[in-house]
Structures are given as C-alpha cells and as structure tokens.
mmCIF file of C-alpha atoms in Angstrom:
data_model
loop_
_atom_site.group_PDB
_atom_site.id
_atom_site.type_symbol
_atom_site.label_atom_id
_atom_site.label_comp_id
_atom_site.label_asym_id
_atom_site.label_seq_id
_atom_site.Cartn_x
_atom_site.Cartn_y
_atom_site.Cartn_z
ATOM 1 C CA MET A 435 7.687 -37.792 -11.010
ATOM 2 C CA ALA A 436 4.593 -37.864 -13.193
ATOM 3 C CA PRO A 437 3.007 -34.546 -14.213
ATOM 4 C CA VAL A 438 0.913 -33.063 -11.453
ATOM 5 C CA PRO A 439 -2.791 -33.099 -12.362
ATOM 6 C CA HIS A 440 -4.715 -29.837 -12.337
ATOM 7 C CA LEU A 441 -6.582 -29.274 -9.104
ATOM 8 C CA THR A 442 -9.908 -27.504 -8.811
ATOM 9 C CA PRO A 443 -9.526 -24.372 -6.639
ATOM 10 C CA ARG A 444 -11.231 -24.746 -3.278
ATOM 11 C CA PRO A 445 -13.753 -22.107 -2.229
ATOM 12 C CA ALA A 446 -12.633 -19.792 0.547
ATOM 13 C CA ALA A 447 -13.772 -20.948 3.973
ATOM 14 C CA ALA A 448 -15.799 -18.848 6.360
ATOM 15 C CA ALA A 449 -13.803 -17.003 8.996
ATOM 16 C CA LYS A 450 -14.667 -19.469 11.772
ATOM 17 C CA GLY A 451 -15.234 -22.521 9.586
ATOM 18 C CA PRO A 452 -12.739 -25.155 8.473
ATOM 19 C CA VAL A 453 -10.025 -24.181 6.016
ATOM 20 C CA GLU A 454 -10.624 -27.455 4.141
ATOM 21 C CA SER A 455 -13.215 -30.187 4.465
ATOM 22 C CA GLY A 456 -14.732 -33.035 2.499
ATOM 23 C CA ARG A 457 -14.208 -36.708 1.804
ATOM 24 C CA PRO A 458 -10.661 -38.027 1.328
ATOM 25 C CA GLY A 459 -11.420 -39.219 -2.201
ATOM 26 C CA ASP A 460 -12.490 -35.735 -3.256
ATOM 27 C CA GLY A 461 -9.018 -34.271 -2.841
ATOM 28 C CA LEU A 462 -6.028 -36.177 -1.472
ATOM 29 C CA PRO A 463 -3.806 -33.090 -1.031
ATOM 30 C CA GLY A 464 -6.346 -31.542 1.346
ATOM 31 C CA PHE A 465 -6.715 -34.816 3.223
ATOM 32 C CA ARG A 466 -2.938 -35.103 3.491
ATOM 33 C CA ARG A 467 -2.662 -31.535 4.774
ATOM 34 C CA SER A 468 -5.280 -32.291 7.407
ATOM 35 C CA LEU A 469 -3.298 -35.329 8.558
ATOM 36 C CA GLY A 470 -0.294 -33.030 8.777
ATOM 37 C CA GLU A 471 -1.980 -31.119 11.600
ATOM 38 C CA PHE A 472 -0.997 -34.050 13.832
ATOM 39 C CA ALA A 473 2.566 -33.318 14.930
ATOM 40 C CA THR A 474 4.914 -36.302 15.014
ATOM 41 C CA GLY A 475 8.507 -37.139 15.643
ATOM 42 C CA VAL A 476 10.842 -38.024 12.760
ATOM 43 C CA THR A 477 12.514 -41.426 12.477
ATOM 44 C CA VAL A 478 14.775 -43.248 10.070
ATOM 45 C CA ILE A 479 13.780 -46.920 9.927
ATOM 46 C CA THR A 480 16.635 -49.213 8.909
ATOM 47 C CA ALA A 481 17.081 -52.891 8.082
ATOM 48 C CA ALA A 482 19.515 -55.177 6.279
ATOM 49 C CA VAL A 483 18.620 -57.905 3.795
ATOM 50 C CA ASP A 484 21.290 -60.192 2.312
ATOM 51 C CA GLY A 485 23.984 -57.902 3.677
ATOM 52 C CA VAL A 486 22.584 -54.769 2.006
ATOM 53 C CA PRO A 487 21.514 -51.885 4.296
ATOM 54 C CA TYR A 488 18.198 -50.109 3.707
ATOM 55 C CA GLY A 489 16.729 -47.025 5.314
ATOM 56 C CA MET A 490 13.847 -44.599 4.937
ATOM 57 C CA THR A 491 12.482 -41.573 6.760
ATOM 58 C CA SER A 492 9.147 -42.208 8.462
ATOM 59 C CA ASN A 493 6.828 -40.378 10.842
ATOM 60 C CA SER A 494 4.337 -43.262 11.071
ATOM 61 C CA PHE A 495 6.189 -44.844 14.008
ATOM 62 C CA ALA A 496 4.005 -45.499 17.060
ATOM 63 C CA SER A 497 4.080 -47.404 20.326
ATOM 64 C CA VAL A 498 1.560 -50.243 20.535
ATOM 65 C CA SER A 499 2.174 -52.054 23.813
ATOM 66 C CA LEU A 500 4.485 -51.953 26.832
ATOM 67 C CA ASP A 501 3.978 -55.598 27.780
ATOM 68 C CA PRO A 502 4.938 -57.110 25.454
ATOM 69 C CA PRO A 503 7.010 -54.174 24.092
ATOM 70 C CA LEU A 504 5.522 -53.681 20.628
ATOM 71 C CA VAL A 505 5.878 -50.849 18.123
ATOM 72 C CA LEU A 506 4.698 -50.366 14.555
ATOM 73 C CA TRP A 507 5.254 -48.254 11.476
ATOM 74 C CA SER A 508 4.048 -48.378 7.875
ATOM 75 C CA ILE A 509 5.700 -48.352 4.468
ATOM 76 C CA ARG A 510 4.175 -47.287 1.175
ATOM 77 C CA ARG A 511 3.789 -50.226 -1.218
ATOM 78 C CA GLU A 512 5.226 -48.149 -4.070
ATOM 79 C CA SER A 513 8.396 -47.413 -2.090
ATOM 80 C CA THR A 514 11.626 -48.591 -3.727
ATOM 81 C CA SER A 515 12.545 -50.163 -0.365
ATOM 82 C CA PHE A 516 9.248 -52.036 -0.010
ATOM 83 C CA ALA A 517 10.601 -55.439 -1.052
ATOM 84 C CA ALA A 518 13.466 -55.215 1.450
ATOM 85 C CA PHE A 519 11.385 -54.140 4.435
ATOM 86 C CA SER A 520 8.650 -56.641 3.660
ATOM 87 C CA ALA A 521 11.308 -59.383 3.769
ATOM 88 C CA CYS A 522 13.405 -58.231 6.747
ATOM 89 C CA THR A 523 13.490 -60.160 10.023
ATOM 90 C CA HIS A 524 14.617 -57.172 12.121
ATOM 91 C CA PHE A 525 14.426 -53.411 11.865
ATOM 92 C CA ALA A 526 15.738 -50.471 13.876
ATOM 93 C CA VAL A 527 13.950 -47.224 14.663
ATOM 94 C CA ASN A 528 16.335 -44.266 14.864
ATOM 95 C CA VAL A 529 14.450 -41.355 16.475
ATOM 96 C CA LEU A 530 16.178 -38.256 15.101
ATOM 97 C CA ALA A 531 17.395 -35.359 17.224
ATOM 98 C CA HIS A 532 16.676 -31.703 16.489
ATOM 99 C CA ASP A 533 19.933 -31.163 14.557
ATOM 100 C CA GLN A 534 19.584 -34.211 12.279
ATOM 101 C CA MET A 535 17.332 -32.708 9.629
ATOM 102 C CA ASP A 536 19.965 -33.496 7.009
ATOM 103 C CA LEU A 537 19.766 -37.186 7.941
ATOM 104 C CA SER A 538 15.980 -37.050 7.567
ATOM 105 C CA GLN A 539 16.276 -35.485 4.116
ATOM 106 C CA ARG A 540 18.926 -37.981 3.030
ATOM 107 C CA PHE A 541 16.640 -40.934 3.755
ATOM 108 C CA ALA A 542 13.511 -39.213 2.423
ATOM 109 C CA ARG A 543 14.986 -39.433 -1.075
ATOM 110 C CA SER A 544 14.903 -42.462 -3.332
ATOM 111 C CA GLY A 545 18.139 -44.009 -4.498
ATOM 112 C CA PRO A 546 20.732 -46.678 -3.679
ATOM 113 C CA ASP A 547 23.414 -44.350 -2.269
ATOM 114 C CA LYS A 548 21.824 -43.307 1.030
ATOM 115 C CA PHE A 549 24.558 -44.917 3.145
ATOM 116 C CA VAL A 550 27.541 -43.615 1.156
ATOM 117 C CA ASP A 551 30.057 -41.916 3.506
ATOM 118 C CA LEU A 552 27.647 -42.311 6.418
ATOM 119 C CA ALA A 553 28.911 -43.714 9.720
ATOM 120 C CA TYR A 554 26.769 -46.313 11.456
ATOM 121 C CA THR A 555 27.000 -49.492 13.498
ATOM 122 C CA GLU A 556 25.011 -52.689 13.108
ATOM 123 C CA GLY A 557 22.325 -53.791 15.534
ATOM 124 C CA GLY A 558 20.029 -56.822 15.619
ATOM 125 C CA GLY A 559 19.688 -58.388 12.182
ATOM 126 C CA ALA A 560 22.506 -56.045 11.024
ATOM 127 C CA ALA A 561 20.065 -53.108 10.945
ATOM 128 C CA PRO A 562 22.052 -49.832 10.782
ATOM 129 C CA LEU A 563 22.166 -47.741 13.972
ATOM 130 C CA PHE A 564 23.016 -44.024 13.945
ATOM 131 C CA ASP A 565 24.827 -41.960 16.552
ATOM 132 C CA ASP A 566 23.593 -38.735 18.176
ATOM 133 C CA VAL A 567 19.921 -39.686 17.900
ATOM 134 C CA ALA A 568 17.306 -38.867 20.539
ATOM 135 C CA ALA A 569 16.380 -42.532 21.018
ATOM 136 C CA ARG A 570 16.772 -45.879 19.303
ATOM 137 C CA PHE A 571 14.846 -49.152 19.253
ATOM 138 C CA GLU A 572 16.120 -52.459 17.890
ATOM 139 C CA CYS A 573 13.182 -54.657 16.938
ATOM 140 C CA ARG A 574 12.450 -58.178 15.818
ATOM 141 C CA ARG A 575 9.719 -58.063 13.226
ATOM 142 C CA THR A 576 6.697 -60.031 14.409
ATOM 143 C CA GLU A 577 3.751 -59.329 12.117
ATOM 144 C CA ALA A 578 2.674 -57.480 8.993
ATOM 145 C CA PHE A 579 -0.812 -56.153 8.275
ATOM 146 C CA ASP A 580 -2.513 -54.905 5.156
ATOM 147 C CA GLY A 581 -2.921 -51.138 5.373
ATOM 148 C CA GLY A 582 -4.350 -50.139 2.010
ATOM 149 C CA ASP A 583 -1.589 -48.481 -0.016
ATOM 150 C CA HIS A 584 0.763 -49.151 2.926
ATOM 151 C CA LEU A 585 2.009 -52.265 4.711
ATOM 152 C CA ILE A 586 1.952 -52.026 8.519
ATOM 153 C CA LEU A 587 4.953 -53.660 10.165
ATOM 154 C CA MET A 588 4.922 -54.561 13.853
ATOM 155 C CA GLY A 589 7.999 -55.426 15.845
ATOM 156 C CA GLU A 590 8.934 -56.469 19.360
ATOM 157 C CA VAL A 591 11.553 -54.211 20.907
ATOM 158 C CA GLU A 592 14.590 -56.231 21.956
ATOM 159 C CA THR A 593 16.802 -53.352 23.112
ATOM 160 C CA PHE A 594 16.356 -49.600 23.449
ATOM 161 C CA CYS A 595 18.417 -46.553 24.381
ATOM 162 C CA ARG A 596 17.640 -42.905 25.025
ATOM 163 C CA TYR A 597 19.973 -39.902 24.944
ATOM 164 C CA ASP A 598 19.725 -36.445 26.466
ATOM 165 C CA ARG A 599 18.820 -34.779 23.185
ATOM 166 C CA GLN A 600 15.847 -32.779 21.898
ATOM 167 C CA PRO A 601 13.824 -34.630 19.232
ATOM 168 C CA LEU A 602 13.185 -33.421 15.712
ATOM 169 C CA LEU A 603 9.472 -32.864 15.049
ATOM 170 C CA PHE A 604 7.314 -32.613 11.935
ATOM 171 C CA ALA A 605 4.014 -30.725 11.695
ATOM 172 C CA LYS A 606 2.086 -28.804 9.043
ATOM 173 C CA GLY A 607 4.435 -30.105 6.356
ATOM 174 C CA ARG A 608 7.583 -28.681 7.922
ATOM 175 C CA TYR A 609 10.245 -29.507 10.468
ATOM 176 C CA ALA A 610 9.912 -28.157 13.991
ATOM 177 C CA VAL A 611 11.404 -28.378 17.470
ATOM 178 C CA ALA A 612 9.671 -28.704 20.828
ATOM 179 C CA VAL A 613 9.342 -25.789 23.248
ATOM 180 C CA ASP A 614 7.464 -25.663 26.523
ATOM 181 C CA HIS A 615 3.916 -24.410 26.209
ATOM 182 C CA PRO A 616 3.590 -21.043 28.012
ATOM 183 C CA ASP A 617 0.621 -22.330 30.011
ATOM 184 C CA THR A 618 2.817 -25.012 31.607
ATOM 185 C CA ARG A 619 5.180 -22.519 33.239
ATOM 186 C CA VAL A 620 4.831 -22.211 36.998
ATOM 187 C CA VAL A 621 3.430 -18.736 37.730
ATOM 188 C CA THR A 622 5.831 -18.082 40.631
ATOM 189 C CA GLU A 623 8.841 -19.087 38.544
ATOM 190 C CA PRO A 624 10.356 -16.132 36.655
ATOM 191 C CA ALA A 625 11.129 -16.567 32.992
ATOM 192 C CA PRO A 626 14.845 -17.182 32.360
ATOM 193 C CA LYS A 627 16.803 -14.194 31.124
ATOM 194 C CA ALA A 628 18.522 -14.294 27.774
ATOM 195 C CA ASP A 629 22.202 -15.157 28.037
ATOM 196 C CA ALA A 630 24.280 -13.369 25.442
ATOM 197 C CA ARG A 631 27.166 -15.759 26.054
ATOM 198 C CA GLY A 632 24.832 -18.687 25.362
ATOM 199 C CA ILE A 633 23.940 -17.187 21.987
ATOM 200 C CA ASP A 634 27.575 -16.493 21.139
ATOM 201 C CA ASN A 635 28.556 -20.049 21.991
ATOM 202 C CA GLN A 636 25.901 -21.717 19.864
ATOM 203 C CA PRO A 637 26.981 -23.497 16.649
ATOM 204 C CA LEU A 638 26.773 -21.324 13.555
ATOM 205 C CA ALA A 639 24.201 -23.697 12.032
ATOM 206 C CA HIS A 640 21.844 -23.156 14.977
ATOM 207 C CA LEU A 641 22.236 -19.370 14.891
ATOM 208 C CA THR A 642 21.681 -19.330 11.132
ATOM 209 C CA ALA A 643 18.496 -21.378 11.512
ATOM 210 C CA ARG A 644 17.203 -19.093 14.263
ATOM 211 C CA ALA A 645 18.021 -15.947 12.294
ATOM 212 C CA TYR A 646 16.338 -17.402 9.208
ATOM 213 C CA SER A 647 13.240 -18.209 11.259
ATOM 214 C CA VAL A 648 13.004 -14.599 12.439
ATOM 215 C CA MET A 649 13.499 -13.195 8.953
ATOM 216 C CA ALA A 650 11.147 -15.686 7.286
ATOM 217 C CA SER A 651 8.378 -14.852 9.762
ATOM 218 C CA ARG A 652 8.749 -11.127 9.086
ATOM 219 C CA LEU A 653 8.886 -11.653 5.324
ATOM 220 C CA GLU A 654 5.786 -13.859 5.331
ATOM 221 C CA LYS A 655 3.826 -11.210 7.228
ATOM 222 C CA GLY A 656 5.058 -8.646 4.725
ATOM 223 C CA ARG A 657 4.015 -10.794 1.762
ATOM 224 C CA LYS A 658 0.488 -11.018 3.129
ATOM 225 C CA THR A 659 0.356 -7.265 3.737
ATOM 226 C CA ALA A 660 1.711 -6.558 0.254
ATOM 227 C CA GLY A 661 -0.878 -8.845 -1.313
ATOM 228 C CA LEU A 662 1.630 -11.150 -3.023
ATOM 229 C CA GLY A 663 -0.708 -14.030 -2.233
ATOM 230 C CA LEU A 664 1.799 -16.809 -1.551
ATOM 231 C CA SER A 665 2.743 -18.753 1.549
ATOM 232 C CA LEU A 666 6.344 -19.040 2.724
ATOM 233 C CA MET A 667 6.657 -22.550 1.273
ATOM 234 C CA GLN A 668 5.101 -21.579 -2.069
ATOM 235 C CA ALA A 669 7.506 -18.657 -2.374
ATOM 236 C CA ARG A 670 10.426 -20.921 -1.409
ATOM 237 C CA LEU A 671 9.492 -23.464 -4.091
ATOM 238 C CA LEU A 672 9.248 -20.733 -6.752
ATOM 239 C CA LYS A 673 12.642 -19.374 -5.732
ATOM 240 C CA ALA A 674 14.156 -22.891 -5.879
ATOM 241 C CA ALA A 675 12.643 -23.512 -9.329
ATOM 242 C CA HIS A 676 14.022 -20.153 -10.463
ATOM 243 C CA THR A 677 17.509 -20.943 -9.099
ATOM 244 C CA TYR A 678 17.584 -24.500 -10.529
ATOM 245 C CA PRO A 679 15.569 -24.441 -13.770
ATOM 246 C CA GLY A 680 14.578 -27.865 -15.086
ATOM 247 C CA ALA A 681 15.138 -29.628 -11.750
ATOM 248 C CA THR A 682 12.761 -32.307 -10.479
ATOM 249 C CA LEU A 683 10.898 -32.029 -7.200
ATOM 250 C CA GLY A 684 13.319 -34.563 -5.730
ATOM 251 C CA ASP A 685 16.238 -32.341 -6.753
ATOM 252 C CA LEU A 686 14.618 -29.352 -5.032
ATOM 253 C CA LEU A 687 13.944 -31.082 -1.689
ATOM 254 C CA PRO A 688 17.155 -29.792 0.000
ATOM 255 C CA GLU A 689 15.980 -26.244 -0.757
ATOM 256 C CA LEU A 690 12.501 -26.786 0.688
ATOM 257 C CA PHE A 691 13.268 -28.389 4.092
ATOM 258 C CA LEU A 692 10.182 -30.594 3.679
ATOM 259 C CA ASP A 693 9.627 -34.277 3.041
ATOM 260 C CA PHE A 694 8.496 -35.416 -0.399
ATOM 261 C CA ASN A 695 4.759 -35.607 0.360
ATOM 262 C CA ALA A 696 4.642 -32.138 1.912
ATOM 263 C CA SER A 697 6.692 -30.733 -0.986
ATOM 264 C CA LEU A 698 4.306 -32.386 -3.431
ATOM 265 C CA ASP A 699 1.398 -30.578 -1.746
ATOM 266 C CA VAL A 700 3.182 -27.259 -2.221
ATOM 267 C CA LEU A 701 4.016 -28.094 -5.843
ATOM 268 C CA GLU A 702 0.418 -29.018 -6.596
ATOM 269 C CA SER A 703 -0.781 -25.722 -5.126
ATOM 270 C CA VAL A 704 1.497 -23.576 -7.315
ATOM 271 C CA VAL A 705 0.636 -25.672 -10.379
ATOM 272 C CA ASP A 706 -2.998 -24.933 -9.599
ATOM 273 C CA LEU A 707 -2.164 -21.224 -9.435
ATOM 274 C CA GLY A 708 -0.594 -21.396 -12.888
ATOM 275 C CA LEU A 709 2.866 -20.450 -11.613
ATOM 276 C CA VAL A 710 4.723 -23.659 -12.555
ATOM 277 C CA THR A 711 4.330 -26.645 -14.846
ATOM 278 C CA VAL A 712 5.726 -30.167 -14.551
ATOM 279 C CA ASP A 713 6.767 -31.941 -17.742
ATOM 280 C CA ALA A 714 6.604 -35.655 -18.552
ATOM 281 C CA ASP A 715 10.076 -36.158 -17.021
ATOM 282 C CA GLY A 716 8.985 -34.612 -13.731
ATOM 283 C CA LYS A 717 10.993 -31.414 -14.293
ATOM 284 C CA VAL A 718 9.587 -28.250 -12.744
ATOM 285 C CA HIS A 719 9.378 -25.109 -14.896
ATOM 286 C CA LEU A 720 8.234 -21.610 -13.988
ATOM 287 C CA THR A 721 5.537 -20.157 -16.220
ATOM 288 C CA GLY A 722 5.665 -16.550 -17.382
ATOM 289 C CA GLU A 723 3.386 -15.620 -14.516
ATOM 290 C CA GLY A 724 5.604 -17.573 -12.142
ATOM 291 C CA GLU A 725 8.703 -15.689 -13.336
ATOM 292 C CA ALA A 726 6.941 -12.372 -12.781
ATOM 293 C CA ARG A 727 5.764 -13.454 -9.328
ATOM 294 C CA ILE A 728 9.215 -14.535 -8.152
ATOM 295 C CA LEU A 729 10.715 -11.225 -9.305
ATOM 296 C CA SER A 730 8.088 -9.419 -7.227
ATOM 297 C CA ILE A 731 8.856 -11.629 -4.239
ATOM 298 C CA VAL A 732 12.626 -11.006 -4.513
ATOM 299 C CA GLU A 733 12.079 -7.243 -4.833
ATOM 300 C CA HIS A 734 9.783 -7.267 -1.796
ATOM 301 C CA ALA A 735 12.275 -9.387 0.177
ATOM 302 C CA ARG A 736 15.074 -6.919 -0.518
ATOM 303 C CA PHE A 737 12.946 -3.986 0.606
ATOM 304 C CA SER A 738 11.843 -5.865 3.738
ATOM 305 C CA GLU A 739 15.447 -6.804 4.553
ATOM 306 C CA GLU A 740 16.492 -3.161 4.433
ATOM 307 C CA VAL A 741 13.879 -2.408 7.081
ATOM 308 C CA LEU A 742 14.619 -5.516 9.149
ATOM 309 C CA LEU A 743 18.414 -5.078 9.076
ATOM 310 C CA GLN A 744 18.570 -1.350 9.645
ATOM 311 C CA GLY A 745 20.859 -0.508 12.520
ATOM 312 C CA ILE A 746 23.326 -3.279 11.626
ATOM 313 C CA ALA A 747 26.634 -1.958 10.324
ATOM 314 C CA ARG A 748 27.136 -2.390 6.579
ATOM 315 C CA GLU A 749 30.520 -4.020 7.111
ATOM 316 C CA ASP A 750 28.882 -6.609 9.389
ATOM 317 C CA LEU A 751 26.211 -7.363 6.766
ATOM 318 C CA ALA A 752 28.863 -7.623 4.037
ATOM 319 C CA ALA A 753 30.894 -10.047 6.158
ATOM 320 C CA THR A 754 27.795 -12.145 6.828
ATOM 321 C CA GLN A 755 26.975 -12.286 3.117
ATOM 322 C CA ARG A 756 30.524 -13.407 2.306
ATOM 323 C CA VAL A 757 30.438 -16.170 4.922
ATOM 324 C CA LEU A 758 27.024 -17.473 3.823
ATOM 325 C CA SER A 759 28.036 -17.332 0.147
ATOM 326 C CA ARG A 760 31.177 -19.366 0.848
ATOM 327 C CA ILE A 761 29.150 -21.982 2.751
ATOM 328 C CA ILE A 762 26.680 -22.278 -0.129
ATOM 329 C CA GLU A 763 29.486 -22.603 -2.668
ATOM 330 C CA GLN A 764 30.943 -25.572 -0.773
ATOM 331 C CA GLN A 765 28.039 -27.807 -1.795
ATOM 332 C CA PHE A 766 29.308 -27.913 -5.364
#
C-alpha cells in the first residue's frame, strides 16, 4: 500500500448540519464514508477462467430486472482479479449469511491463495459455489459497461437458490446483522421474553460477538466521556498497530472486522491525527503520540471493564480469559 497522503482536517459541523459535505473530488474519504451510509448485503462473486477459480468480496451487487432476470455488480479496474472477471463467461453471486464474516474477509484480501482448504462446488461456467449462504445466483455474463474506475458486469440469472438464513450486512464501514425495526412490531403483540436456554445453547462464537458488542458500546461511550477523542474503529486500529508493529493495513484487516476501503478510511483519519505513519512499503507505525494514546486507551479500558464486570465472580472471569487466550493462540 502506498503511503497515505496527509488530509486537511475538516471543520466541525453545526449541531444540525451535515457531518461532512462537499464535492467528491475535494475529499474521496468523506465521499466514500457518505456512500457507506447506504446499507448493503455482502456477497462473494466467483468465476473460473481456464480452470482457475477467482473470487472477491463485493457489496455492489444489485437486481436490475425480473423479466428477463438480470443482475449486476462492479469490479475495480485496479483489482488483481480484473483480467479474470473481465474475461469470464459466467459468474456466481454468493450472498453471505450472518455468520460468514470470515469468508467475506478472506475474499476481501488480495492474493492467489483464497481457495486453499476451502470447500466449494462448481456451478455454471465452473464458478465456485459456497455452502451455508443466504442465497446464491448462477449467472451467464451478458454485458459489460464502462463505470469510471470500475467495470460494470451484467448477467442473466440461470439458476437461483435461497436458504433460511439471516444475511450478513455492511453499513457505516462495518459488518452488521438485520433486526426488526421497533416501529414494525404489532402493538397488540407482546415482545418475546428472553430465553436463558436459548442463550446457553448458542454457539460460543455468537455469544462472544454479542458480549463484545455490549462491551465495545460501553467502552466507546466511556472514551467520549473521558475525552480520549477516538472512535471505536480508530482505537481498534491503534491497538492492532501496537500489537503487530510493522504490519501492513492488509495484515491488520482480520483485527479490524472491516473491508479494505473502510479500513483505509480509518487509517487515513489516524494518520491525519498524527497517531500513525505509513512507510513506503505500506507498513503502519505508531508515532510517539500514538503510543501514548493507545496506553491511555488500554488504561481506560481496564478501568471501564472493572466497572462493567463487577458482580461476576473472579474465578469465572479468570476462566473466560483462559478460554479466550487459548482460542487466540490457535491462530499461530
């Protein structure tokens, strides 16, 4: 990754005015963040050319027509998979389910080893098809259109399938899941009661994600109150850079739970704050101010955890720490 250019700080917006505004050419990160306000699903588009499978994460997928059944998506011209997708005759759209964030992150990275040790079957044109998705569309490519720095690919859906699974969503630069809006609940219908057995029976990964969400929300509120001046994602990037010194942004993606473009926005913001630098090899380094800031964040997090976790037996917390530490160690 090339060094991130310095960005001019944006003036604070009025309380009821826009957070950011302007022309796209004046500041692409702000324009990209504004586009991120439109929530989308997450797909992995796949194809095969000369017997070689290709795949990439995309949220540009959209339905065009029911009759004939047409869909489209777009690929960045600088993508390493551009030549393959621009030459393919068929492609498949794998609409990811809520628990397939790891699959999204795998195909958001560049590299030739995306399909290593990954189970899949072949659909039309030998395009890879994944199991446990929310939906899937096998398409014959029909047309391609110039889309500026992207190429827009249109395809006619030849077969489709849908499963009883919740989709994975992406909004505001982060992954999300769908929940019913409170205004859609029927007034005469009582809210369902929490089922302790349902919580106990959930997979550990789901419980860990839910617990993290609760803790992260409390910590972010605390950071704002304490005047630490960083968002959750900025703090997470600093902590990742502190844990893995000299890593590239691509290396840090698994720690950020964001796609590359959203992570780049976060990186640019902390570069602008003088907390990190990016060298000519794309390696991220904390500055002296960044080191001091992350130490303050860690100290604040520990204090906040003591308040948040009070009432939980110490032996239970110790057991939880041991389990989580063992899980983390298994990645190496």
